[in-house]
Short mmCIF file of C-alpha atoms in Angstrom, two decimals:
data_model
loop_
_atom_site.label_atom_id
_atom_site.label_comp_id
_atom_site.label_asym_id
_atom_site.label_seq_id
_atom_site.Cartn_x
_atom_site.Cartn_y
_atom_site.Cartn_z
CA UNK A 27 108.52 102.49 105.69
CA UNK A 28 104.59 102.13 104.95
CA UNK A 29 101.87 103.26 106.72
CA UNK A 30 98.43 100.78 106.80
CA UNK A 31 95.12 102.64 106.80
CA UNK A 32 92.05 101.36 106.95
CA UNK A 33 88.87 102.31 105.73
CA UNK A 34 86.08 101.73 107.97
CA UNK A 35 82.43 102.02 106.95
CA UNK A 36 82.72 105.79 105.28
CA UNK A 37 79.72 107.12 103.82
CA UNK A 38 78.80 110.63 102.11
CA UNK A 39 76.49 112.20 104.38
CA UNK A 40 75.35 115.69 103.07
CA UNK A 41 75.82 118.02 99.88
CA UNK A 42 76.19 121.53 100.58
CA UNK A 43 76.01 123.78 97.85
CA UNK A 44 78.18 126.48 96.84
CA UNK A 45 75.92 129.19 98.01
CA UNK A 46 75.23 127.82 101.29
CA UNK A 47 79.10 127.53 102.24
CA UNK A 48 79.84 130.59 100.29
CA UNK A 49 83.01 128.72 98.75
CA UNK A 50 83.63 128.79 95.23
CA UNK A 51 83.04 124.65 95.03
CA UNK A 52 80.37 122.56 96.73
CA UNK A 53 81.32 120.66 99.48
CA UNK A 54 80.25 117.01 100.43
CA UNK A 55 80.28 116.35 104.55
CA UNK A 56 81.86 112.74 104.39
CA UNK A 57 81.47 110.44 107.78
CA UNK A 58 84.32 107.87 109.08
CA UNK A 59 83.97 105.12 111.45
CA UNK A 60 80.72 103.60 112.86
CA UNK A 61 79.39 104.81 116.53
CA UNK A 62 76.70 104.26 118.90
CA UNK A 63 73.49 106.82 118.54
CA UNK A 64 72.69 106.84 121.97
CA UNK A 65 75.29 109.29 123.28
CA UNK A 66 74.47 112.30 120.63
CA UNK A 67 71.41 114.72 120.89
CA UNK A 68 68.40 114.48 118.24
CA UNK A 69 69.54 117.50 116.30
CA UNK A 70 73.07 115.95 115.65
CA UNK A 71 71.37 112.83 114.39
CA UNK A 72 69.68 114.18 111.90
CA UNK A 73 72.20 114.38 109.32
CA UNK A 74 72.51 110.45 109.94
CA UNK A 75 68.64 109.91 109.89
CA UNK A 76 68.47 111.83 106.46
CA UNK A 77 71.03 110.04 104.68
CA UNK A 78 69.82 106.57 106.05
CA UNK A 79 73.11 105.77 107.78
CA UNK A 80 74.60 104.78 111.28
CA UNK A 81 75.99 107.39 113.50
CA UNK A 82 79.71 108.14 112.65
CA UNK A 83 82.47 108.86 114.91
CA UNK A 84 84.07 111.51 112.69
CA UNK A 85 82.80 113.85 110.37
CA UNK A 86 85.12 115.78 107.44
CA UNK A 87 84.38 117.98 104.80
CA UNK A 88 86.05 117.68 101.58
CA UNK A 89 85.76 120.40 98.79
CA UNK A 90 84.73 118.89 95.37
CA UNK A 91 84.34 120.13 91.96
CA UNK A 92 80.78 120.18 90.65
CA UNK A 93 80.92 116.97 87.97
CA UNK A 94 82.24 114.66 91.09
CA UNK A 95 79.00 115.39 93.08
CA UNK A 96 78.27 111.69 94.86
CA UNK A 97 74.50 111.14 96.53
CA UNK A 98 74.47 111.26 100.11
CA UNK A 99 74.17 107.90 101.31
CA UNK A 100 76.93 106.22 98.76
CA UNK A 101 79.40 104.28 100.77
CA UNK A 102 83.09 104.96 100.06
CA UNK A 103 85.77 102.13 99.59
CA UNK A 104 89.47 101.99 99.19
CA UNK A 105 89.38 101.23 95.76
CA UNK A 106 88.48 105.19 95.34
CA UNK A 107 92.44 105.22 95.22
CA UNK A 108 94.69 103.64 92.96
CA UNK A 109 98.20 102.63 93.56
CA UNK A 110 100.44 104.92 91.97
CA UNK A 111 98.81 107.90 93.16
CA UNK A 112 99.44 110.83 95.51
CA UNK A 113 97.94 111.65 98.69
CA UNK A 114 97.93 114.07 101.31
CA UNK A 115 97.00 112.60 104.73
CA UNK A 116 95.28 114.68 107.88
CA UNK A 117 95.23 113.63 111.27
CA UNK A 118 95.19 115.04 114.76
CA UNK A 119 98.85 114.64 116.37
CA UNK A 120 99.71 112.84 119.32
CA UNK A 121 98.91 114.73 122.44
CA UNK A 122 101.88 115.40 124.43
CA UNK A 123 100.33 117.45 127.19
CA UNK A 124 101.84 120.64 128.89
CA UNK A 125 105.50 120.76 127.53
CA UNK A 126 108.18 123.12 128.11
CA UNK A 127 110.35 125.15 125.35
CA UNK A 128 112.91 122.73 124.65
CA UNK A 129 110.46 119.80 123.63
CA UNK A 130 107.94 122.05 122.02
CA UNK A 131 109.90 124.34 120.19
CA UNK A 132 113.29 122.87 120.02
CA UNK A 133 114.85 125.66 122.06
CA UNK A 134 118.75 125.01 123.52
CA UNK A 135 118.17 125.58 126.93
CA UNK A 136 121.14 126.42 129.30
CA UNK A 137 124.30 124.30 129.96
CA UNK A 138 123.92 121.77 132.66
CA UNK A 139 126.81 123.02 135.10
CA UNK A 140 129.15 125.92 135.27
CA UNK A 141 127.41 127.63 137.84
CA UNK A 142 123.59 127.61 136.37
CA UNK A 143 121.51 128.37 139.12
CA UNK A 144 117.94 126.62 138.56
CA UNK A 145 118.16 127.13 134.78
CA UNK A 146 118.67 124.23 132.58
CA UNK A 147 115.54 124.56 130.48
CA UNK A 148 114.08 127.91 130.39
CA UNK A 149 113.24 130.01 127.77
CA UNK A 150 115.47 132.89 128.56
CA UNK A 151 115.05 136.07 127.25
CA UNK A 152 111.67 136.45 125.77
CA UNK A 153 111.88 140.06 124.01
CA UNK A 154 114.24 142.99 123.79
CA UNK A 155 114.52 146.04 125.80
CA UNK A 156 113.68 148.48 122.60
CA UNK A 157 110.56 146.57 121.98
CA UNK A 158 109.01 147.31 125.57
CA UNK A 159 106.56 144.24 124.77
CA UNK A 160 106.24 140.46 124.22
CA UNK A 161 105.25 139.86 120.44
CA UNK A 162 102.21 138.09 119.72
CA UNK A 163 102.85 134.55 118.75
CA UNK A 164 106.01 134.20 121.14
CA UNK A 165 106.97 130.86 121.43
CA UNK A 166 106.26 129.83 125.01
CA UNK A 167 105.71 126.64 126.92
CA UNK A 168 102.23 125.49 126.35
CA UNK A 169 99.80 122.26 125.44
CA UNK A 170 101.87 120.45 122.80
CA UNK A 171 100.04 118.15 119.99
CA UNK A 172 96.59 116.75 119.67
CA UNK A 173 96.35 119.38 116.53
CA UNK A 174 95.45 118.77 113.08
CA UNK A 175 98.96 118.51 110.74
CA UNK A 176 99.24 116.87 107.31
CA UNK A 177 101.75 115.16 105.21
CA UNK A 178 101.90 115.88 102.01
CA UNK A 179 102.74 113.71 98.60
CA UNK A 180 102.77 110.31 99.97
CA UNK A 181 102.50 107.58 97.10
CA UNK A 182 100.00 105.05 97.60
CA UNK A 183 101.97 101.49 96.98
CA UNK A 184 98.90 98.87 97.10
CA UNK A 185 95.46 98.41 97.99
CA UNK A 186 93.26 95.41 99.57
CA UNK A 187 89.99 95.82 98.34
CA UNK A 188 88.45 92.99 100.40
CA UNK A 189 89.51 94.55 103.68
CA UNK A 190 89.62 98.22 102.20
CA UNK A 191 92.82 98.76 103.35
CA UNK A 192 95.23 101.44 101.78
CA UNK A 193 99.36 101.02 102.12
CA UNK A 194 100.79 104.78 101.62
CA UNK A 195 104.33 105.57 101.74
CA UNK A 196 106.11 107.32 105.11
CA UNK A 197 104.72 108.19 108.11
CA UNK A 198 101.18 109.60 109.04
CA UNK A 199 100.48 111.96 111.80
CA UNK A 200 98.47 110.41 115.11
CA UNK A 201 98.78 107.33 117.27
CA UNK A 202 98.16 103.72 115.77
CA UNK A 203 94.15 103.25 114.97
CA UNK A 204 93.42 107.11 115.15
CA UNK A 205 91.17 108.24 112.31
CA UNK A 206 92.73 110.06 109.53
CA UNK A 207 91.58 112.24 106.36
CA UNK A 208 92.90 110.95 102.97
CA UNK A 209 93.10 113.65 99.98
CA UNK A 210 94.25 113.65 96.53
CA UNK A 211 97.62 115.69 96.54
CA UNK A 212 97.52 119.01 96.03
CA UNK A 213 101.04 119.31 95.55
CA UNK A 214 101.88 121.15 92.00
CA UNK A 215 104.19 118.14 91.07
CA UNK A 216 101.90 115.45 91.33
CA UNK A 217 99.05 117.32 89.38
CA UNK A 218 98.95 115.22 86.46
CA UNK A 219 99.97 111.98 88.29
CA UNK A 220 96.06 110.61 88.78
CA UNK A 221 95.94 108.40 85.41
CA UNK A 222 92.10 107.39 85.10
CA UNK A 223 91.04 107.10 88.71
CA UNK A 224 87.78 105.91 89.44
CA UNK A 225 85.59 108.84 88.77
CA UNK A 226 83.52 110.26 90.95
CA UNK A 227 84.25 107.32 93.10
CA UNK A 228 84.34 103.59 93.06
CA UNK A 229 81.07 101.76 93.27
CA UNK A 230 80.91 98.52 94.64
CA UNK A 231 77.77 97.15 93.03
CA UNK A 232 78.99 98.36 89.87
CA UNK A 233 80.24 96.26 86.88
CA UNK A 234 83.93 96.15 87.31
CA UNK A 235 85.60 93.37 89.53
CA UNK A 236 88.79 94.42 91.15
CA UNK A 237 91.33 91.66 92.21
CA UNK A 238 91.77 91.46 95.93
CA UNK A 239 95.28 92.98 95.91
CA UNK A 240 96.25 96.06 93.56
CA UNK A 241 100.12 96.55 93.79
CA UNK A 242 101.99 99.47 92.11
CA UNK A 243 104.38 98.38 89.50
CA UNK A 244 107.57 98.85 91.42
CA UNK A 245 106.29 96.57 94.32
CA UNK A 246 107.87 93.26 94.59
CA UNK A 247 105.41 90.49 94.63
CA UNK A 248 105.57 87.68 97.21
CA UNK A 249 104.65 85.22 94.34
CA UNK A 250 107.59 85.79 92.54
CA UNK A 251 111.33 84.63 93.05
CA UNK A 252 114.00 85.97 94.53
CA UNK A 253 115.27 89.32 92.37
CA UNK A 254 118.45 88.78 90.78
CA UNK A 255 121.03 91.01 89.06
CA UNK A 256 122.27 90.18 85.69
CA UNK B 23 106.13 71.48 115.26
CA UNK B 24 107.88 74.38 115.08
CA UNK B 25 106.07 77.74 114.57
CA UNK B 26 108.94 80.68 113.77
CA UNK B 27 108.97 83.30 116.57
CA UNK B 28 108.07 86.05 114.09
CA UNK B 29 104.54 85.10 113.34
CA UNK B 30 103.80 85.85 117.01
CA UNK B 31 102.40 89.36 117.27
CA UNK B 32 103.68 91.40 119.84
CA UNK B 33 101.59 92.63 122.78
CA UNK B 34 100.32 96.22 121.95
CA UNK B 35 97.00 98.28 120.80
CA UNK B 36 97.47 97.41 116.88
CA UNK B 37 94.65 96.05 115.07
CA UNK B 38 94.58 92.12 114.48
CA UNK B 39 94.07 92.55 111.31
CA UNK B 40 97.48 94.25 110.33
CA UNK B 41 98.98 90.80 111.69
CA UNK B 42 96.51 88.71 109.81
CA UNK B 43 97.47 90.32 106.35
CA UNK B 44 100.85 90.10 107.44
CA UNK B 45 101.17 86.90 108.39
CA UNK B 46 99.34 86.11 104.48
CA UNK B 47 102.12 88.08 102.87
CA UNK B 48 104.82 86.22 104.87
CA UNK B 49 103.13 82.77 103.83
CA UNK B 50 103.04 83.82 100.48
CA UNK B 51 106.82 84.65 100.48
CA UNK B 52 107.69 81.14 102.00
CA UNK B 53 105.85 79.38 99.18
CA UNK B 54 108.25 81.15 96.79
CA UNK B 55 110.91 80.76 98.62
CA UNK B 56 112.10 78.10 101.40
CA UNK B 57 113.27 79.54 104.90
CA UNK B 58 114.07 76.54 106.81
CA UNK B 59 113.67 76.14 110.52
CA UNK B 60 116.39 77.36 112.30
CA UNK B 61 117.37 78.54 116.05
CA UNK B 62 119.99 80.65 117.57
CA UNK B 63 123.16 78.83 117.78
CA UNK B 64 122.82 77.31 114.11
CA UNK B 65 125.54 77.80 111.80
CA UNK B 66 123.87 79.59 108.43
CA UNK B 67 125.08 80.17 104.87
CA UNK B 68 123.33 82.99 103.25
CA UNK B 69 123.53 83.95 99.34
CA UNK B 70 122.17 87.48 98.77
CA UNK B 71 121.56 89.23 95.25
CA UNK B 72 124.41 92.29 95.05
CA UNK B 73 125.13 94.44 92.30
CA UNK B 74 128.19 95.18 93.10
CA UNK B 75 129.76 91.53 93.47
CA UNK B 76 131.38 89.52 90.77
CA UNK B 77 128.90 86.97 89.80
CA UNK B 78 126.33 89.28 91.51
CA UNK B 79 125.53 86.79 94.66
CA UNK B 80 127.18 87.30 97.77
CA UNK B 81 127.63 84.23 100.46
CA UNK B 82 128.37 84.54 103.96
CA UNK B 83 128.48 81.89 106.68
CA UNK B 84 127.78 82.37 110.18
CA UNK B 85 126.75 81.21 113.42
CA UNK B 86 123.21 82.78 114.19
CA UNK B 87 123.49 85.23 117.30
CA UNK B 88 119.98 86.59 117.83
CA UNK B 89 116.56 86.47 115.89
CA UNK B 90 114.57 89.49 116.24
CA UNK B 91 111.56 91.55 114.98
CA UNK B 92 108.20 90.59 113.99
CA UNK B 93 106.26 89.94 110.79
CA UNK B 94 107.79 91.00 107.45
CA UNK B 95 110.70 92.67 109.33
CA UNK B 96 111.88 89.77 110.88
CA UNK B 97 115.97 89.90 111.04
CA UNK B 98 118.97 87.47 112.14
CA UNK B 99 122.13 88.18 113.10
CA UNK B 100 125.06 86.14 111.84
CA UNK B 101 128.44 86.23 113.32
CA UNK B 102 131.71 84.98 111.87
CA UNK B 103 135.47 85.92 112.06
CA UNK B 104 137.07 86.53 108.68
CA UNK B 105 140.93 87.02 108.86
CA UNK B 106 141.01 87.99 112.34
CA UNK B 107 138.13 90.29 112.13
CA UNK B 108 134.85 89.92 113.77
CA UNK B 109 132.04 90.63 111.26
CA UNK B 110 128.23 90.70 111.96
CA UNK B 111 125.34 91.08 109.23
CA UNK B 112 121.99 91.63 110.26
CA UNK B 113 119.84 89.97 107.02
CA UNK B 114 115.79 90.37 106.93
CA UNK B 115 114.17 86.87 106.14
CA UNK B 116 111.62 88.27 104.04
CA UNK B 117 113.83 90.32 101.99
CA UNK B 118 113.78 89.64 98.16
CA UNK B 119 117.31 89.88 97.43
CA UNK B 120 118.01 86.95 99.56
CA UNK B 121 118.49 84.07 97.40
CA UNK B 122 119.08 81.15 99.62
CA UNK B 123 119.43 79.98 103.26
CA UNK B 124 121.22 76.82 103.99
CA UNK B 125 121.67 75.53 107.50
CA UNK B 126 124.84 73.96 107.71
CA UNK B 127 125.03 72.97 111.35
CA UNK B 128 121.65 72.37 113.56
CA UNK B 129 122.67 73.15 117.16
CA UNK B 130 120.90 74.84 119.64
CA UNK B 131 122.78 76.54 122.30
CA UNK B 132 122.03 77.16 126.00
CA UNK B 133 120.83 80.86 125.52
CA UNK B 134 118.59 82.64 123.27
CA UNK B 135 120.90 85.42 122.65
CA UNK B 136 124.23 84.97 121.91
CA UNK B 137 125.81 88.52 121.96
CA UNK B 138 128.55 87.69 124.21
CA UNK B 139 130.31 85.86 121.59
CA UNK B 140 131.20 89.39 120.93
CA UNK B 141 133.40 89.11 124.30
CA UNK B 142 134.53 85.25 123.94
CA UNK B 143 137.67 84.13 122.71
CA UNK B 144 137.67 84.20 119.04
CA UNK B 145 137.88 80.70 118.62
CA UNK B 146 134.11 80.47 119.44
CA UNK B 147 132.92 82.40 116.30
CA UNK B 148 135.23 81.28 113.87
CA UNK B 149 133.67 79.17 111.15
CA UNK B 150 135.37 77.66 107.79
CA UNK B 151 133.73 79.48 104.93
CA UNK B 152 133.45 76.33 102.90
CA UNK B 153 132.26 74.14 105.51
CA UNK B 154 130.05 71.59 104.21
CA UNK B 155 126.70 70.68 105.29
CA UNK B 156 126.37 68.36 108.34
CA UNK B 157 123.24 65.57 107.47
CA UNK B 158 120.85 65.68 110.17
CA UNK B 159 117.72 63.35 110.66
CA UNK B 160 114.51 64.84 109.74
CA UNK B 161 112.38 64.11 112.82
CA UNK B 162 113.06 66.09 116.15
CA UNK B 163 116.20 65.90 118.12
CA UNK B 164 118.14 69.10 117.52
CA UNK B 165 121.16 68.55 119.74
CA UNK B 166 121.82 71.07 122.40
CA UNK B 167 125.30 72.12 122.86
CA UNK B 168 126.14 72.84 126.37
CA UNK B 169 129.07 74.58 125.49
CA UNK B 170 130.55 76.76 128.51
CA UNK B 171 132.25 79.59 126.47
CA UNK B 172 135.43 81.29 127.85
CA UNK B 173 135.69 85.08 128.08
CA UNK B 174 138.39 87.81 126.91
CA UNK B 175 139.24 89.62 129.87
CA UNK B 176 137.03 92.38 131.32
CA UNK B 177 135.98 95.24 130.22
CA UNK B 178 133.34 93.59 128.22
CA UNK B 179 130.86 95.45 125.92
CA UNK B 180 127.71 94.30 128.46
CA UNK B 181 127.94 93.01 131.99
CA UNK B 182 127.30 89.56 131.39
CA UNK B 183 127.85 88.46 134.82
CA UNK B 184 124.53 90.47 136.11
CA UNK B 185 121.39 88.23 136.47
CA UNK B 186 119.16 90.34 133.72
CA UNK B 187 120.77 88.56 131.16
CA UNK B 188 120.35 85.23 132.50
CA UNK B 189 123.16 83.68 130.35
CA UNK B 190 124.06 80.12 131.26
CA UNK B 191 126.59 79.46 128.35
CA UNK B 192 129.57 81.27 129.66
CA UNK B 193 132.34 79.78 131.97
CA UNK B 194 132.73 83.06 134.58
CA UNK B 195 136.20 83.19 135.75
CA UNK B 196 135.89 86.08 137.85
CA UNK B 197 136.57 86.14 141.38
CA UNK B 198 133.33 85.14 143.92
CA UNK B 199 132.95 88.51 145.45
CA UNK B 200 132.24 89.89 141.83
CA UNK B 201 129.58 87.32 140.97
CA UNK B 202 127.93 88.13 144.73
CA UNK B 203 128.11 91.64 143.98
CA UNK B 204 126.56 91.04 140.26
CA UNK B 205 123.68 89.58 142.22
CA UNK B 206 122.82 93.07 143.66
CA UNK B 207 121.13 93.99 140.41
CA UNK B 208 118.94 90.71 140.39
CA UNK B 209 114.97 91.52 140.57
CA UNK B 210 113.61 88.23 141.76
CA UNK B 211 109.94 90.15 141.70
CA UNK B 212 109.97 90.30 137.97
CA UNK B 213 109.45 86.42 137.56
CA UNK B 214 105.74 86.96 139.39
CA UNK B 215 104.64 90.33 138.01
CA UNK B 216 101.26 89.51 136.36
CA UNK B 217 101.22 92.58 134.12
CA UNK B 218 104.45 91.44 132.32
CA UNK B 219 103.08 87.87 131.57
CA UNK B 220 102.21 87.53 128.22
CA UNK B 221 100.92 84.05 127.64
CA UNK B 222 101.02 83.08 123.79
CA UNK B 223 100.44 79.52 123.88
CA UNK B 224 96.81 79.69 122.54
CA UNK B 225 98.12 82.19 120.27
CA UNK B 226 100.37 79.91 119.06
CA UNK B 227 98.25 77.21 118.44
CA UNK B 228 96.00 79.27 116.46
CA UNK B 229 98.72 80.89 114.51
CA UNK B 230 100.23 77.60 113.78
CA UNK B 231 97.01 75.52 112.56
CA UNK B 232 96.32 78.47 110.11
CA UNK B 233 99.75 78.78 109.00
CA UNK B 234 100.54 75.02 108.59
CA UNK B 235 97.03 74.78 106.40
CA UNK B 236 97.90 77.48 104.13
CA UNK B 237 101.55 76.05 103.68
CA UNK B 238 100.37 72.55 102.56
CA UNK B 239 97.89 74.09 99.87
#
């Protein structure tokens, strides 16, 4: 199973230096999908005006090393990633609203019959007698979903440069057509996996001319004949 | 003028770009490998690459019971009875391991879904494995077989007499009382429900033009 992710008008908006952010590495603020500039205040629109870019729906920050800094205003494309790289994808999970303890935390609940009085999906006991209090972080019913979660170590199988599409292994948090943050994997097994990525990023007006579709080596090309063994 | 049902995108909130790219991939695969036009009720022979079989290829003959899935995951189920054991295999149309699909007999049935053959007498699902392909003239006229299938005694896997399945191909030998009772579950308002309508005629025309142009190249 593969997830279909599209890069819709991503631009680098701002450069935050080490001293400003208080981090060990400088940060780059990147904006996603285009949106209308009329529903935000002037102060929020300042960042977009300085970069010379239409208003974006989502802003994320990426912690970057100093040799990978990009000038604010450059567009980012799907060709930034290559097939065979490993990637972490972050998104807001599907919101399920206020949910009970069985769905939210996977509690077992109580039996359906054999004398249970009005208790089938309740948490049961919440603490011991000796404690005399309920500990912080006790699993209880509440709003479930609509929080940021990441799926790690997803392989990139295919990249379409014409429509800016990345095909990523497995599933990704979030509903269909939701905004998603794609980063190079932080897992130690994939540290040396990125062989010659476009560094610092892929420039469309540069000298490289990529074919429309880039596939990983193990992917079956539809133009080849059917597989035979022996 | 036949458009395979897996080209028609389902109703939903997905981006049409996804369907466009899937269609391009499907057309590319069809250019490399011929997928013949077939309906539910045809008798097909499929050879797949199998690393564990002698001669590395396995051939299965059967009647197509149902065609499901959209896009590259389109599947079809073939049923046959081999040595008194009913066997159903679900194949994916765009699986790269499939080496050949041959249509042995062209025959449309009265229904879109022949799952009731599981509860029918075994003679209706047996087909000779070494059957010769029946020749068929190229243009139009796929014959509709109005066969009324006789069933095994009840219980069945599904209650086929109920109107939700809308089966016309079974010869019900149940008493009138049972048939009337089954009509209790009919939902006559469903055909007038406007929210359930999904008119695919215009979408089909556009997709048909796109697909036929690409395939001619």
